[in-house]
mmCIF file with all atom_site columns, C-alpha atoms in Angstrom:
data_model
loop_
_atom_site.group_PDB
_atom_site.id
_atom_site.type_symbol
_atom_site.label_atom_id
_atom_site.label_alt_id
_atom_site.label_comp_id
_atom_site.label_asym_id
_atom_site.label_entity_id
_atom_site.label_seq_id
_atom_site.pdbx_PDB_ins_code
_atom_site.Cartn_x
_atom_site.Cartn_y
_atom_site.Cartn_z
_atom_site.occupancy
_atom_site.B_iso_or_equiv
_atom_site.pdbx_formal_charge
_atom_site.auth_seq_id
_atom_site.auth_comp_id
_atom_site.auth_asym_id
_atom_site.auth_atom_id
_atom_site.pdbx_PDB_model_num
ATOM 1   C CA . MET M 1 1   ? 72.553 6.021   51.198 1.00 0.00 ? 1   MET M CA 1
ATOM 2   C CA . THR M 1 2   ? 74.071 2.624   50.497 1.00 0.00 ? 2   THR M CA 1
ATOM 3   C CA . ARG M 1 3   ? 73.752 -0.479  52.645 1.00 0.00 ? 3   ARG M CA 1
ATOM 4   C CA . SER M 1 4   ? 77.417 -0.209  53.681 1.00 0.00 ? 4   SER M CA 1
ATOM 5   C CA . GLU M 1 5   ? 76.859 3.382   54.856 1.00 0.00 ? 5   GLU M CA 1
ATOM 6   C CA . PHE M 1 6   ? 74.002 2.206   57.058 1.00 0.00 ? 6   PHE M CA 1
ATOM 7   C CA . ASP M 1 7   ? 76.263 -0.544  58.425 1.00 0.00 ? 7   ASP M CA 1
ATOM 8   C CA . ASP M 1 8   ? 79.085 1.957   59.088 1.00 0.00 ? 8   ASP M CA 1
ATOM 9   C CA . ILE M 1 9   ? 76.763 4.256   61.018 1.00 0.00 ? 9   ILE M CA 1
ATOM 10  C CA . ARG M 1 10  ? 75.384 1.301   63.004 1.00 0.00 ? 10  ARG M CA 1
ATOM 11  C CA . ALA M 1 11  ? 78.940 0.215   63.867 1.00 0.00 ? 11  ALA M CA 1
ATOM 12  C CA . HIS M 1 12  ? 79.804 3.743   64.983 1.00 0.00 ? 12  HIS M CA 1
ATOM 13  C CA . ILE M 1 13  ? 76.697 3.937   67.192 1.00 0.00 ? 13  ILE M CA 1
ATOM 14  C CA . ALA M 1 14  ? 77.481 0.512   68.695 1.00 0.00 ? 14  ALA M CA 1
ATOM 15  C CA . ALA M 1 15  ? 81.088 1.568   69.436 1.00 0.00 ? 15  ALA M CA 1
ATOM 16  C CA . GLU M 1 16  ? 79.997 4.653   71.393 1.00 0.00 ? 16  GLU M CA 1
ATOM 17  C CA . LYS M 1 17  ? 79.499 3.937   75.079 1.00 0.00 ? 17  LYS M CA 1
ATOM 18  C CA . GLY M 1 18  ? 78.935 6.446   77.808 1.00 0.00 ? 18  GLY M CA 1
ATOM 19  C CA . GLY M 1 19  ? 76.403 8.700   79.464 1.00 0.00 ? 19  GLY M CA 1
ATOM 20  C CA . SER M 1 20  ? 74.394 9.352   76.328 1.00 0.00 ? 20  SER M CA 1
ATOM 21  C CA . ASP M 1 21  ? 72.995 5.842   75.866 1.00 0.00 ? 21  ASP M CA 1
ATOM 22  C CA . ASP M 1 22  ? 69.482 7.271   75.389 1.00 0.00 ? 22  ASP M CA 1
ATOM 23  C CA . LEU M 1 23  ? 70.693 9.423   72.516 1.00 0.00 ? 23  LEU M CA 1
ATOM 24  C CA . LEU M 1 24  ? 72.473 6.466   70.942 1.00 0.00 ? 24  LEU M CA 1
ATOM 25  C CA . GLN M 1 25  ? 69.309 4.414   71.218 1.00 0.00 ? 25  GLN M CA 1
ATOM 26  C CA . ILE M 1 26  ? 67.324 7.207   69.558 1.00 0.00 ? 26  ILE M CA 1
ATOM 27  C CA . ALA M 1 27  ? 69.967 7.461   66.814 1.00 0.00 ? 27  ALA M CA 1
ATOM 28  C CA . GLY M 1 28  ? 69.699 3.715   66.216 1.00 0.00 ? 28  GLY M CA 1
ATOM 29  C CA . THR M 1 29  ? 65.911 3.930   66.041 1.00 0.00 ? 29  THR M CA 1
ATOM 30  C CA . LEU M 1 30  ? 66.073 6.840   63.592 1.00 0.00 ? 30  LEU M CA 1
ATOM 31  C CA . LEU M 1 31  ? 68.570 4.947   61.457 1.00 0.00 ? 31  LEU M CA 1
ATOM 32  C CA . ASP M 1 32  ? 66.240 1.912   61.390 1.00 0.00 ? 32  ASP M CA 1
ATOM 33  C CA . ASP M 1 33  ? 63.341 4.165   60.364 1.00 0.00 ? 33  ASP M CA 1
ATOM 34  C CA . LEU M 1 34  ? 65.422 5.763   57.623 1.00 0.00 ? 34  LEU M CA 1
ATOM 35  C CA . GLU M 1 35  ? 66.469 2.378   56.276 1.00 0.00 ? 35  GLU M CA 1
ATOM 36  C CA . GLN M 1 36  ? 62.842 1.158   56.278 1.00 0.00 ? 36  GLN M CA 1
ATOM 37  C CA . ALA M 1 37  ? 61.734 4.305   54.423 1.00 0.00 ? 37  ALA M CA 1
ATOM 38  C CA . ARG M 1 38  ? 64.489 3.755   51.855 1.00 0.00 ? 38  ARG M CA 1
ATOM 39  C CA . LEU M 1 39  ? 63.382 0.154   51.389 1.00 0.00 ? 39  LEU M CA 1
ATOM 40  C CA . ARG M 1 40  ? 59.728 1.197   50.963 1.00 0.00 ? 40  ARG M CA 1
ATOM 41  C CA . GLU M 1 41  ? 60.729 3.815   48.399 1.00 0.00 ? 41  GLU M CA 1
ATOM 42  C CA . ALA M 1 42  ? 62.765 1.264   46.425 1.00 0.00 ? 42  ALA M CA 1
ATOM 43  C CA . THR M 1 43  ? 59.819 -1.152  46.489 1.00 0.00 ? 43  THR M CA 1
ATOM 44  C CA . LEU M 1 44  ? 57.400 1.526   45.291 1.00 0.00 ? 44  LEU M CA 1
ATOM 45  C CA . ARG M 1 45  ? 59.785 2.508   42.513 1.00 0.00 ? 45  ARG M CA 1
ATOM 46  C CA . ALA M 1 46  ? 60.014 -1.123  41.381 1.00 0.00 ? 46  ALA M CA 1
ATOM 47  C CA . HIS M 1 47  ? 56.201 -1.462  41.343 1.00 0.00 ? 47  HIS M CA 1
ATOM 48  C CA . TYR M 1 48  ? 55.887 1.806   39.433 1.00 0.00 ? 48  TYR M CA 1
ATOM 49  C CA . LEU M 1 49  ? 58.472 0.682   36.888 1.00 0.00 ? 49  LEU M CA 1
ATOM 50  C CA . GLY M 1 50  ? 56.631 -2.616  36.357 1.00 0.00 ? 50  GLY M CA 1
ATOM 51  C CA . LEU M 1 51  ? 53.321 -0.823  35.858 1.00 0.00 ? 51  LEU M CA 1
ATOM 52  C CA . LEU M 1 52  ? 54.871 1.777   33.552 1.00 0.00 ? 52  LEU M CA 1
ATOM 53  C CA . THR M 1 53  ? 56.536 -0.948  31.482 1.00 0.00 ? 53  THR M CA 1
ATOM 54  C CA . ALA M 1 54  ? 53.240 -2.844  31.195 1.00 0.00 ? 54  ALA M CA 1
ATOM 55  C CA . ALA M 1 55  ? 51.398 0.330   30.169 1.00 0.00 ? 55  ALA M CA 1
ATOM 56  C CA . ARG M 1 56  ? 53.984 1.130   27.491 1.00 0.00 ? 56  ARG M CA 1
ATOM 57  C CA . ALA M 1 57  ? 53.886 -2.457  26.199 1.00 0.00 ? 57  ALA M CA 1
ATOM 58  C CA . THR M 1 58  ? 50.087 -2.259  26.048 1.00 0.00 ? 58  THR M CA 1
ATOM 59  C CA . VAL M 1 59  ? 50.189 0.929   23.971 1.00 0.00 ? 59  VAL M CA 1
ATOM 60  C CA . ALA M 1 60  ? 52.886 -0.549  21.705 1.00 0.00 ? 60  ALA M CA 1
ATOM 61  C CA . ALA M 1 61  ? 50.858 -3.751  21.226 1.00 0.00 ? 61  ALA M CA 1
ATOM 62  C CA . GLU M 1 62  ? 47.808 -1.687  20.302 1.00 0.00 ? 62  GLU M CA 1
ATOM 63  C CA . ALA M 1 63  ? 49.890 0.346   17.836 1.00 0.00 ? 63  ALA M CA 1
ATOM 64  C CA . ILE M 1 64  ? 50.904 -2.769  15.920 1.00 0.00 ? 64  ILE M CA 1
ATOM 65  C CA . GLY M 1 65  ? 47.351 -4.156  15.939 1.00 0.00 ? 65  GLY M CA 1
ATOM 66  C CA . ASP M 1 66  ? 47.828 -6.973  18.457 1.00 0.00 ? 66  ASP M CA 1
ATOM 67  C CA . ALA M 1 67  ? 44.664 -9.040  18.954 1.00 0.00 ? 67  ALA M CA 1
ATOM 68  C CA . ASP M 1 68  ? 44.800 -8.571  22.763 1.00 0.00 ? 68  ASP M CA 1
ATOM 69  C CA . PRO M 1 69  ? 46.910 -5.495  23.590 1.00 0.00 ? 69  PRO M CA 1
ATOM 70  C CA . LEU M 1 70  ? 45.841 -5.475  27.262 1.00 0.00 ? 70  LEU M CA 1
ATOM 71  C CA . THR M 1 71  ? 47.704 -8.719  28.007 1.00 0.00 ? 71  THR M CA 1
ATOM 72  C CA . PHE M 1 72  ? 50.695 -6.948  29.554 1.00 0.00 ? 72  PHE M CA 1
ATOM 73  C CA . LEU M 1 73  ? 48.605 -4.670  31.729 1.00 0.00 ? 73  LEU M CA 1
ATOM 74  C CA . ARG M 1 74  ? 46.309 -7.485  32.860 1.00 0.00 ? 74  ARG M CA 1
ATOM 75  C CA . HIS M 1 75  ? 49.337 -9.573  33.813 1.00 0.00 ? 75  HIS M CA 1
ATOM 76  C CA . GLU M 1 76  ? 50.915 -6.781  35.868 1.00 0.00 ? 76  GLU M CA 1
ATOM 77  C CA . LEU M 1 77  ? 47.663 -5.909  37.647 1.00 0.00 ? 77  LEU M CA 1
ATOM 78  C CA . GLY M 1 78  ? 46.944 -9.600  38.239 1.00 0.00 ? 78  GLY M CA 1
ATOM 79  C CA . LYS M 1 79  ? 50.317 -10.064 39.965 1.00 0.00 ? 79  LYS M CA 1
ATOM 80  C CA . LYS M 1 80  ? 49.326 -7.353  42.461 1.00 0.00 ? 80  LYS M CA 1
ATOM 81  C CA . GLY M 1 81  ? 45.747 -8.596  42.879 1.00 0.00 ? 81  GLY M CA 1
ATOM 82  C CA . GLN M 1 82  ? 44.387 -5.388  41.360 1.00 0.00 ? 82  GLN M CA 1
ATOM 83  C CA . LEU M 1 83  ? 42.151 -6.760  38.606 1.00 0.00 ? 83  LEU M CA 1
ATOM 84  C CA . PRO M 1 84  ? 38.517 -5.756  39.155 1.00 0.00 ? 84  PRO M CA 1
ATOM 85  C CA . ASP M 1 85  ? 36.018 -8.512  39.969 1.00 0.00 ? 85  ASP M CA 1
ATOM 86  C CA . GLY M 1 86  ? 32.430 -7.952  38.895 1.00 0.00 ? 86  GLY M CA 1
ATOM 87  C CA . ASP M 1 87  ? 30.385 -5.012  37.678 1.00 0.00 ? 87  ASP M CA 1
ATOM 88  C CA . GLU M 1 88  ? 30.072 -3.343  41.079 1.00 0.00 ? 88  GLU M CA 1
ATOM 89  C CA . GLU M 1 89  ? 33.848 -3.093  41.534 1.00 0.00 ? 89  GLU M CA 1
ATOM 90  C CA . VAL M 1 90  ? 34.276 -1.880  37.951 1.00 0.00 ? 90  VAL M CA 1
ATOM 91  C CA . LEU M 1 91  ? 31.792 0.945   38.588 1.00 0.00 ? 91  LEU M CA 1
ATOM 92  C CA . ARG M 1 92  ? 33.530 1.855   41.865 1.00 0.00 ? 92  ARG M CA 1
ATOM 93  C CA . ILE M 1 93  ? 36.930 1.971   40.157 1.00 0.00 ? 93  ILE M CA 1
ATOM 94  C CA . LEU M 1 94  ? 35.609 4.186   37.353 1.00 0.00 ? 94  LEU M CA 1
ATOM 95  C CA . SER M 1 95  ? 34.009 6.483   39.939 1.00 0.00 ? 95  SER M CA 1
ATOM 96  C CA . ASP M 1 96  ? 37.309 6.676   41.851 1.00 0.00 ? 96  ASP M CA 1
ATOM 97  C CA . VAL M 1 97  ? 39.143 7.559   38.620 1.00 0.00 ? 97  VAL M CA 1
ATOM 98  C CA . ARG M 1 98  ? 36.700 10.360  37.841 1.00 0.00 ? 98  ARG M CA 1
ATOM 99  C CA . SER M 1 99  ? 37.058 11.738  41.368 1.00 0.00 ? 99  SER M CA 1
ATOM 100 C CA . ALA M 1 100 ? 40.860 11.587  41.178 1.00 0.00 ? 100 ALA M CA 1
ATOM 101 C CA . GLU M 1 101 ? 40.842 13.369  37.798 1.00 0.00 ? 101 GLU M CA 1
ATOM 102 C CA . ALA M 1 102 ? 38.610 16.113  39.205 1.00 0.00 ? 102 ALA M CA 1
ATOM 103 C CA . LEU M 1 103 ? 40.862 16.556  42.243 1.00 0.00 ? 103 LEU M CA 1
ATOM 104 C CA . LEU M 1 104 ? 43.983 16.727  40.106 1.00 0.00 ? 104 LEU M CA 1
ATOM 105 C CA . ALA M 1 105 ? 42.392 19.253  37.755 1.00 0.00 ? 105 ALA M CA 1
ATOM 106 C CA . ASN M 1 106 ? 41.436 21.388  40.759 1.00 0.00 ? 106 ASN M CA 1
ATOM 107 C CA . LEU M 1 107 ? 44.979 21.226  42.138 1.00 0.00 ? 107 LEU M CA 1
ATOM 108 C CA . GLU M 1 108 ? 46.426 22.285  38.789 1.00 0.00 ? 108 GLU M CA 1
ATOM 109 C CA . GLN M 1 109 ? 44.088 25.299  38.563 1.00 0.00 ? 109 GLN M CA 1
ATOM 110 C CA . ARG M 1 110 ? 44.886 26.743  41.984 1.00 0.00 ? 110 ARG M CA 1
ATOM 111 C CA . PRO M 1 111 ? 48.268 28.320  42.588 1.00 0.00 ? 111 PRO M CA 1
ATOM 112 C CA . ALA M 1 112 ? 50.012 27.113  45.719 1.00 0.00 ? 112 ALA M CA 1
ATOM 113 C CA . SER M 1 113 ? 49.008 29.385  48.579 1.00 0.00 ? 113 SER M CA 1
ATOM 114 C CA . ARG M 1 114 ? 51.696 30.973  50.664 1.00 0.00 ? 114 ARG M CA 1
ATOM 115 C CA . PRO M 1 115 ? 51.275 31.714  54.339 1.00 0.00 ? 115 PRO M CA 1
ATOM 116 C CA . ARG M 1 116 ? 50.610 35.369  55.023 1.00 0.00 ? 116 ARG M CA 1
ATOM 117 C CA . ALA M 1 117 ? 53.113 37.378  57.022 1.00 0.00 ? 117 ALA M CA 1
ATOM 118 C CA . SER M 1 118 ? 50.551 37.797  59.795 1.00 0.00 ? 118 SER M CA 1
ATOM 119 C CA . ALA M 1 119 ? 50.183 34.026  60.065 1.00 0.00 ? 119 ALA M CA 1
ATOM 120 C CA . ARG M 1 120 ? 53.724 33.602  61.391 1.00 0.00 ? 120 ARG M CA 1
ATOM 121 C CA . MET M 1 121 ? 54.176 32.007  64.756 1.00 0.00 ? 121 MET M CA 1
ATOM 122 C CA . ARG M 1 122 ? 54.634 34.410  67.610 1.00 0.00 ? 122 ARG M CA 1
ATOM 123 C CA . ARG M 1 123 ? 57.887 34.288  69.462 1.00 0.00 ? 123 ARG M CA 1
ATOM 124 C CA . CYS M 1 124 ? 58.199 34.367  73.182 1.00 0.00 ? 124 CYS M CA 1
ATOM 125 C CA . GLY M 1 125 ? 59.047 37.858  74.378 1.00 0.00 ? 125 GLY M CA 1
ATOM 126 C CA . GLY M 1 126 ? 61.495 36.620  76.994 1.00 0.00 ? 126 GLY M CA 1
ATOM 127 C CA . THR M 1 127 ? 61.284 36.441  80.773 1.00 0.00 ? 127 THR M CA 1
ATOM 128 C CA . ALA M 1 128 ? 59.977 39.994  81.117 1.00 0.00 ? 128 ALA M CA 1
ATOM 129 C CA . ARG M 1 129 ? 56.752 39.095  79.385 1.00 0.00 ? 129 ARG M CA 1
ATOM 130 C CA . ARG M 1 130 ? 53.753 38.917  81.690 1.00 0.00 ? 130 ARG M CA 1
ATOM 131 C CA . LEU M 1 131 ? 50.930 36.443  81.472 1.00 0.00 ? 131 LEU M CA 1
ATOM 132 C CA . PRO M 1 132 ? 47.400 37.832  81.025 1.00 0.00 ? 132 PRO M CA 1
ATOM 133 C CA . ARG M 1 133 ? 45.296 37.881  84.203 1.00 0.00 ? 133 ARG M CA 1
#
């Protein structure tokens, strides 16, 4: 959804007046939430692209025999304050990586489970249904 589409919807909500002011307020709140989620997604995509570009540049620099191929990756991680400080943090990061790899391997081995037919939610039987005594 583009910025102008958000603005058009906001203008339409603002133009509506009447007995459903609560619904219009809820619609405005939902629109704000949607726009914030879109902004967060765009920010995450930009960070991912920067990290991916730095990783590719690092591999390319290593391929040509650069003296310090990690320069690009260090720079990108440094901008985000993600460079490890000290041996203790290095060990924690390596432990986290091993745990994440194990979790991902486990997820890839298990097929996605589907809910059983008996696990469906029960529907109300209508007004003739009696409550247990």
